Short mmCIF file of C-alpha atoms in Angstrom, two decimals:
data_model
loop_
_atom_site.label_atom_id
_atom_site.label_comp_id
_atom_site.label_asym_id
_atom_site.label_seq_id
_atom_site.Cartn_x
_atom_site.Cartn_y
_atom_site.Cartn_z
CA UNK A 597 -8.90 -1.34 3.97
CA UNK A 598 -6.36 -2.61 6.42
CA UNK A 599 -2.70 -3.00 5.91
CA UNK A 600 -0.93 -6.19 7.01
CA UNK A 601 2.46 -6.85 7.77
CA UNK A 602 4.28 -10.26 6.57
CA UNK A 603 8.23 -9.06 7.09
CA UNK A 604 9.37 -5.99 8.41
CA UNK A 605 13.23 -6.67 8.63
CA UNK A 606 15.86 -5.04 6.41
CA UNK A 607 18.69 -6.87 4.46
CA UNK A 608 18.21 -10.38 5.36
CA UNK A 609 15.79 -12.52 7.92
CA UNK A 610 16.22 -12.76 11.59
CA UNK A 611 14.26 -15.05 14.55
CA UNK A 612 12.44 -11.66 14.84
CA UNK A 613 11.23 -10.14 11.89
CA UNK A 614 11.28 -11.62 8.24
CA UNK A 615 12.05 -9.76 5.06
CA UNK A 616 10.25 -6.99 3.49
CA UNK A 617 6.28 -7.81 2.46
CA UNK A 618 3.39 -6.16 3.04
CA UNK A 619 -0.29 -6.92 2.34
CA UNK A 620 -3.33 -4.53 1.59
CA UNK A 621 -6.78 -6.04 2.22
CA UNK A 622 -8.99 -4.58 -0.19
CA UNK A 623 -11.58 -7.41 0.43
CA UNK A 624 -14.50 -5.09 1.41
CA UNK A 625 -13.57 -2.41 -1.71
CA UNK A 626 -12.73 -5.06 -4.53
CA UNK A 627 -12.40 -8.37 -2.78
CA UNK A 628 -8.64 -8.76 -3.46
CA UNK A 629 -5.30 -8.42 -1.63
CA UNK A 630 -2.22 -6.67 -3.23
CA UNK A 631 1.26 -7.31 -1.90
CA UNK A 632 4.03 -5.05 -1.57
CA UNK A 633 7.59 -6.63 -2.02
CA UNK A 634 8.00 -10.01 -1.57
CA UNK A 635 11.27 -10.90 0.13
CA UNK A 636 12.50 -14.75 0.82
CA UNK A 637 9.96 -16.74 3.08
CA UNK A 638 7.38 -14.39 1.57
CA UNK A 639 5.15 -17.70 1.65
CA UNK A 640 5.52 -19.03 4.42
CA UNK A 641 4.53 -15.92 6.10
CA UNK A 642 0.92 -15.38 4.54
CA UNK A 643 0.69 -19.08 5.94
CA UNK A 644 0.35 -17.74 9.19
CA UNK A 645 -1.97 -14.99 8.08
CA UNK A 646 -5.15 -14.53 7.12
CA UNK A 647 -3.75 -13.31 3.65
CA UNK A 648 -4.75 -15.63 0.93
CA UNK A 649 -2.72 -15.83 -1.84
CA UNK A 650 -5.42 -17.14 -4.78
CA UNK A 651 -6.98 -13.77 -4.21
CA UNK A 652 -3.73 -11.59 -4.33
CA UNK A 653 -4.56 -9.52 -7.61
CA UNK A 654 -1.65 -7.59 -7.71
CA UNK A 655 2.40 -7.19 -6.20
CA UNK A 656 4.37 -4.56 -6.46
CA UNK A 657 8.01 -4.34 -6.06
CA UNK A 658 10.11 -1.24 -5.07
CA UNK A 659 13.25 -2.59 -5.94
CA UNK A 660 15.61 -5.46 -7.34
CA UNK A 661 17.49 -6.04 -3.92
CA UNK A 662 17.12 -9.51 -3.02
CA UNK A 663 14.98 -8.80 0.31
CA UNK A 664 12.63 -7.45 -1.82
CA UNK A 665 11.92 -9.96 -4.04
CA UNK A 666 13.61 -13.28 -3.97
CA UNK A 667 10.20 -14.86 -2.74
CA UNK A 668 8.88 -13.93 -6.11
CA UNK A 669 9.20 -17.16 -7.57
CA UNK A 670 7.49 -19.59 -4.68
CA UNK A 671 4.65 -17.09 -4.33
CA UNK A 672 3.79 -17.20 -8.46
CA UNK A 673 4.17 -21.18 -8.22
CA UNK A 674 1.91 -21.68 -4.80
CA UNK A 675 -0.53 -19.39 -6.33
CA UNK A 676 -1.28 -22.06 -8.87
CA UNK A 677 -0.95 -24.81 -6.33
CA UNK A 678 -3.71 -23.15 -4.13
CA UNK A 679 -5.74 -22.90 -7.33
CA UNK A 680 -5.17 -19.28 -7.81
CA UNK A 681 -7.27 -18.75 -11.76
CA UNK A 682 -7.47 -15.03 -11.93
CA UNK A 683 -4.56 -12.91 -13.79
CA UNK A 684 -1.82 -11.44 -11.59
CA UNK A 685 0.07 -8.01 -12.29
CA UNK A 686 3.24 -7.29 -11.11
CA UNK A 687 4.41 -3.98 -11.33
CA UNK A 688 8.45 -3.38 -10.53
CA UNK A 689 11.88 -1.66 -11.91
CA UNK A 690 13.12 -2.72 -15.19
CA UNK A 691 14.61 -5.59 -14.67
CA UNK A 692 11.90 -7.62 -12.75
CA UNK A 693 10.61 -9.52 -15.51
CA UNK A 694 13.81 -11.18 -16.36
CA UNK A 695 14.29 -12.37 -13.13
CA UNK A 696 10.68 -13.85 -13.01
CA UNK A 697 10.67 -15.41 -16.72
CA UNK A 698 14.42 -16.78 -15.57
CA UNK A 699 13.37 -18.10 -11.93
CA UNK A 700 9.77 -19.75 -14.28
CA UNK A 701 11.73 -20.94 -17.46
CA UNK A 702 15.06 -22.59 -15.75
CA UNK A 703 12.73 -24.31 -13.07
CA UNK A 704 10.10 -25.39 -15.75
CA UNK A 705 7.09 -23.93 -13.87
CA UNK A 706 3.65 -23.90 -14.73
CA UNK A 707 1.58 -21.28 -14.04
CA UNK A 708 -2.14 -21.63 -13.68
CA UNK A 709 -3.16 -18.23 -14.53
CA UNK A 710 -2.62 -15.23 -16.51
CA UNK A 711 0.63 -13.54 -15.02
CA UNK A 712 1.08 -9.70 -16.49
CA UNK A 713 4.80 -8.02 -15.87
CA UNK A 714 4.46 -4.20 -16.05
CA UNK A 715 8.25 -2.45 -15.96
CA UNK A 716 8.32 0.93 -15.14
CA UNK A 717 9.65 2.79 -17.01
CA UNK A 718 9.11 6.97 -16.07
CA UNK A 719 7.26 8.39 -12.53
CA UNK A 720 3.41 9.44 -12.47
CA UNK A 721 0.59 6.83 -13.28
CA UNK A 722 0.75 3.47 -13.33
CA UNK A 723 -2.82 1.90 -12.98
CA UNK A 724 -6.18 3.48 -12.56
CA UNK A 725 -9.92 1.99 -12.88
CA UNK A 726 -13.32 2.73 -11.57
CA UNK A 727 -11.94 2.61 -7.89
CA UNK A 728 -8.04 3.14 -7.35
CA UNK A 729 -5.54 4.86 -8.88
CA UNK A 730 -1.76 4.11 -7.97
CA UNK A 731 0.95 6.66 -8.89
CA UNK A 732 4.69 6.05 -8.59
CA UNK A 733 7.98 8.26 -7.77
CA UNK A 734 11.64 7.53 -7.74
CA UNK A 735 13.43 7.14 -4.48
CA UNK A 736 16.92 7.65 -3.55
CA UNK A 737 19.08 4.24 -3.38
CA UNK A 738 21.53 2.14 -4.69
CA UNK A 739 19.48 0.85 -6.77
CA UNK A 740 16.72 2.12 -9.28
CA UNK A 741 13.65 1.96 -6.59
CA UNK A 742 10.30 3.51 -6.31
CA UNK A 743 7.54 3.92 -4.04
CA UNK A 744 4.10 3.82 -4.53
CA UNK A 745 0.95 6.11 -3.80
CA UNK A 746 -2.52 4.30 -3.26
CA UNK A 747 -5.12 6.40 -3.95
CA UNK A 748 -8.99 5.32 -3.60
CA UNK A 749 -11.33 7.10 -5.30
CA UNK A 750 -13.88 9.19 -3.24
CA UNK A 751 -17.60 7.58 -2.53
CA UNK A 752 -20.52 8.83 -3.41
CA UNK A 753 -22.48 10.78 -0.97
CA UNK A 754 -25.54 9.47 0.82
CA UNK A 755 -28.98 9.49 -0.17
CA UNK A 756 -30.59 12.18 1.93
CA UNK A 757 -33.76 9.83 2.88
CA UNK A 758 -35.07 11.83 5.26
CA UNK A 759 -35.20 14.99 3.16
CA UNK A 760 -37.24 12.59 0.47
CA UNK A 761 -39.76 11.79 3.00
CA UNK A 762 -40.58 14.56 4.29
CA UNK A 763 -41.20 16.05 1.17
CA UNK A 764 -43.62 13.13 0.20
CA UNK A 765 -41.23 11.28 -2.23
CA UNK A 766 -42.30 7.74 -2.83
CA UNK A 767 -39.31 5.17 -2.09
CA UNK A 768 -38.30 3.46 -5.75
CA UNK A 769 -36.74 3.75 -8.74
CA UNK A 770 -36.73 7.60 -8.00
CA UNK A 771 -34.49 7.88 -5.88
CA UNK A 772 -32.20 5.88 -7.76
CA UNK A 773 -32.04 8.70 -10.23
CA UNK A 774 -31.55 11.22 -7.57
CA UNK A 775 -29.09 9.18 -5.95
CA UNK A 776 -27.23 9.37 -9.23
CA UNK A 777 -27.36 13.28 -9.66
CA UNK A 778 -30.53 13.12 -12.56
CA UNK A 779 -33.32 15.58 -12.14
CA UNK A 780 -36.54 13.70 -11.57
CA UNK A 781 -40.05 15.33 -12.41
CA UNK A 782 -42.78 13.98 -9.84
CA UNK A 783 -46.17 12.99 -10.75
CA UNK A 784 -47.57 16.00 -9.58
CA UNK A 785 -45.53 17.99 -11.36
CA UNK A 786 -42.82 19.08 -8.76
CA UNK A 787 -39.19 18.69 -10.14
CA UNK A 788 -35.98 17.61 -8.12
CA UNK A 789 -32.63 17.94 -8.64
CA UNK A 790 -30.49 15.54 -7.76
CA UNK A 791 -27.52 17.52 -6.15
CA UNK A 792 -30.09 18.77 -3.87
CA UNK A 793 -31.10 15.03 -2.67
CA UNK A 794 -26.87 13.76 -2.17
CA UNK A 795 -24.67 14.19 0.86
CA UNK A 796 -21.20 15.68 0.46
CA UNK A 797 -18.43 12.84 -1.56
CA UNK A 798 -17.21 10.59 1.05
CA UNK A 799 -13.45 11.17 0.77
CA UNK A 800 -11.14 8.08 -0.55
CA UNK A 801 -8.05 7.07 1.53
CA UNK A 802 -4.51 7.38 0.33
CA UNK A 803 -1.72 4.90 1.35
CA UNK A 804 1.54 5.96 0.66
CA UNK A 805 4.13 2.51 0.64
CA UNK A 806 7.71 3.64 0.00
CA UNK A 807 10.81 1.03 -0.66
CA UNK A 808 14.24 1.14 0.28
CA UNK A 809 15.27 5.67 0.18
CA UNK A 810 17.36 7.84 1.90
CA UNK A 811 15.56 11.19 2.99
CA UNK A 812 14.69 12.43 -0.34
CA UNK A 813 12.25 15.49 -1.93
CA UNK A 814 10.52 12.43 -4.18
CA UNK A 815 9.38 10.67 -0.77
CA UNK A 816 7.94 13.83 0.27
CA UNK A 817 5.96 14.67 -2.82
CA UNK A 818 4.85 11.28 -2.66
CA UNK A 819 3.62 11.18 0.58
CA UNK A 820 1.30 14.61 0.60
CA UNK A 821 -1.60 14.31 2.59
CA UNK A 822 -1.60 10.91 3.28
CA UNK A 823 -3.91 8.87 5.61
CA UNK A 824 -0.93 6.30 6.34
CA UNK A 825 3.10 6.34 5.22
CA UNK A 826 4.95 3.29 5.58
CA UNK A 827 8.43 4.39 5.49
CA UNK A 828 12.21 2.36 5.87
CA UNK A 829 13.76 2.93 9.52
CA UNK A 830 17.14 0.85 9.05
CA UNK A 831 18.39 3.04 11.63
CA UNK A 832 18.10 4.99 14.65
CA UNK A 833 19.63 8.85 14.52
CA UNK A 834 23.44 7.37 15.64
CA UNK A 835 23.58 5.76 12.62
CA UNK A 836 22.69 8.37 10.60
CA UNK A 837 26.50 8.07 8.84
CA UNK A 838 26.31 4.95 7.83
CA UNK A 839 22.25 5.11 6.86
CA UNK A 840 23.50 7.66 4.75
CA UNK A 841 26.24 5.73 2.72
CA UNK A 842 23.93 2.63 2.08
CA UNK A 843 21.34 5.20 1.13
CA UNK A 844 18.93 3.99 4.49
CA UNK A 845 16.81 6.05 6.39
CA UNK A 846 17.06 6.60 10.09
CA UNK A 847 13.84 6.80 12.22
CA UNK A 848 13.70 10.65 12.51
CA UNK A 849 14.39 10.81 8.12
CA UNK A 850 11.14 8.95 8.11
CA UNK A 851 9.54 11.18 10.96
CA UNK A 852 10.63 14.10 8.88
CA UNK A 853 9.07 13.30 5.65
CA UNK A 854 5.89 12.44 7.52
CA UNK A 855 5.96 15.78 9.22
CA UNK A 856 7.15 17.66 5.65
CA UNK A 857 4.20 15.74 3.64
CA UNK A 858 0.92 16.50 6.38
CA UNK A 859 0.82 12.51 6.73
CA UNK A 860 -1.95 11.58 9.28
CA UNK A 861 0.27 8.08 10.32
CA UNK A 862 3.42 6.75 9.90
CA UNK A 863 4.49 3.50 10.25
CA UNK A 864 8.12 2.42 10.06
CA UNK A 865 9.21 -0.68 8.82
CA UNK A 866 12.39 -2.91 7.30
CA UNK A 867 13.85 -2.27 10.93
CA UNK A 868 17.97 -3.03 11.50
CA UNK A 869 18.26 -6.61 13.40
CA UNK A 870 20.71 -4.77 15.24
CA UNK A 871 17.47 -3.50 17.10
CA UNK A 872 15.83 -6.19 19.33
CA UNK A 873 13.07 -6.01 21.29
CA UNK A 874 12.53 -2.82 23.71
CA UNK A 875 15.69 -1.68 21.60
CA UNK A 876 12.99 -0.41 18.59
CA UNK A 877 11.41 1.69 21.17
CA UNK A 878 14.31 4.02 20.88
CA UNK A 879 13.34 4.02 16.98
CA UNK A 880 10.08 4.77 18.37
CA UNK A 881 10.70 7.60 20.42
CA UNK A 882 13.09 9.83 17.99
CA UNK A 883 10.14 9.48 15.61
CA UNK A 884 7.69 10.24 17.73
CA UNK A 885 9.42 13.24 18.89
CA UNK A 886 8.87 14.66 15.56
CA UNK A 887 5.39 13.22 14.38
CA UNK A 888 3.66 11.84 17.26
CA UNK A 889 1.66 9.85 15.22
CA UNK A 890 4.20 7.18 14.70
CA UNK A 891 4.37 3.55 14.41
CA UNK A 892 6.68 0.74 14.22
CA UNK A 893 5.43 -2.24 12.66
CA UNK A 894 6.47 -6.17 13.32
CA UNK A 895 5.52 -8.72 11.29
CA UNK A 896 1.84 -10.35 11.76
CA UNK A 897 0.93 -6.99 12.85
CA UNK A 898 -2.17 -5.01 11.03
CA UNK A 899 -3.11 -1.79 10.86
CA UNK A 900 -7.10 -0.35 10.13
CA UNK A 901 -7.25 2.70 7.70
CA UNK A 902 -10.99 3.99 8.51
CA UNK A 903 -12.62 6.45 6.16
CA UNK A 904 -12.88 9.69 6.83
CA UNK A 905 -17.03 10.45 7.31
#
């Protein structure tokens, strides 16, 4: 699992940092990608990444603000070009299937696969299977806007192999059944349990992605306990004023709902362009003076979310 970072600029793009997208490799847990907003140039930006986009399986938007999603429409239409064949959710505020069905319909595209819109329409659970589960919360902005909680399902503990063999336990289809919990009578009569034969659940990660919010209780609630928050820093802390009106965060709101939550790492993102440079470090440092744990990403930048053994 490894987050990647295609735009990390707020409002519009600058010769720094692009609009808002980000990418989560799930190759190694379900050989996919899913994106996270797709803002203008969205495109263009997984061409310089190793992000491919015929094995995105899912995008999910925070918000209707146009660096958010006004790449929508060439990413859906490149898909198909690149020979993308497998169905596509996207998951978004009301709203975000009109703009997709009018972007498709007035520019007579074709799409090559099976494209799914999901509106949400109330907080809690949005998709769960055999591996993930993603919950949603309502943030606080101009705009209807949500963030999302990532939440992979814990592993199944090892096999305790060297317990087995020193008890004499032939290597097969036995410890399959063990390895799934059954109890397993031996040939000679001796009877295992599986619960005795299985390590301790290896604990799932939980990525917490937020959109466009002003400090709020809902980010916080959201974000309990999780291995990585990536939170908006429009602003640094002499902005707060005006982060406030446009309902932005400044670097130390996003600190403080990583400190407030338990989050292990934060990493801030759709960054002001009015910060270049060494200027984010002072971004940077007012976080870090609350949660030391603190990050500020740029765009082609990736982060590694290890388990936790």
């Amino acid at each position: 699992m490894e987050l990647y970072f295609l735009g990390t600029g707020a409002g519009m793009p600058s010769k720094q940092r692009n609009v808002t997208s980000i990418a989560l490799n799930l190759l190694d847990e379900r050989g996919t990608y899913w994106l996270f907003d797709c803002g203008e140039g969205t495109q263009h930006q997984i061409l310089h990444s190793p992000v491919k986009l015929g094995r995105t399986e899912k995008l999910f938007i925070t918000h209707l603000h146009g660096d958010h999603l006004y790449g929508i429409p060439g990413m859906l239409t490149s898909r198909s070009y690149l020979g993308g064949d497998t169905p596509l959710t996207v998951y978004g505020p009301v709203g975000v299937k009109s703009f997709i069905d009018t972007a498709l319909g007035v520019s007579g595209a074709h799409l090559s696969y099976t494209l799914k819109v999901v509106e949400i329409q109330e907080e809690g659970l949005l998709f769960e299977d055999e591996t993930f589960r993603v919950e949603t919360a309502r943030l606080e902005h101009r705009i209807e806007c949500f963030g999302y909680r990532i939440i992979e399902k814990d592993l199944a503990g090892k096999l305790m192999l060297d317990k087995l063999s020193e008890l004499g336990v032939p290597a097969g289809p036995i410890y399959g059944k063990l390895k799934q919990g059954q109890t397993v009578q031996l040939e000679d009569g001796r009877v295992l349990q599986g619960a005795d034969f299985v390590g301790a659940p290896v604990p799932g990660r939980k990525v917490v992605v937020l959109g466009d919010t002003r400090y709020c209780s809902g980010a916080v609630h959201l974000a309990q306990g999780a291995d990585v928050l990536i939170h908006e820093a429009t602003f640094a802390m002499d902005k707060q004023e005006l982060a406030y009106a446009f309902d932005h965060a400044t670097s130390v709101d996003a600190a403080r709902t990583a400190e407030e939550a338990g989050v292990d790492t934060l990493i801030m993102t759709h960054i002001s362009s009015r910060y270049q440079g060494e200027e984010t470090n002072l971004l940077l440092q007012e976080a870090q003076s609350i949660h030391p744990n603190s990050h500020i990403a740029k765009d082609f930048w990736s982060f590694d979310i290890p388990r936790k053994v």
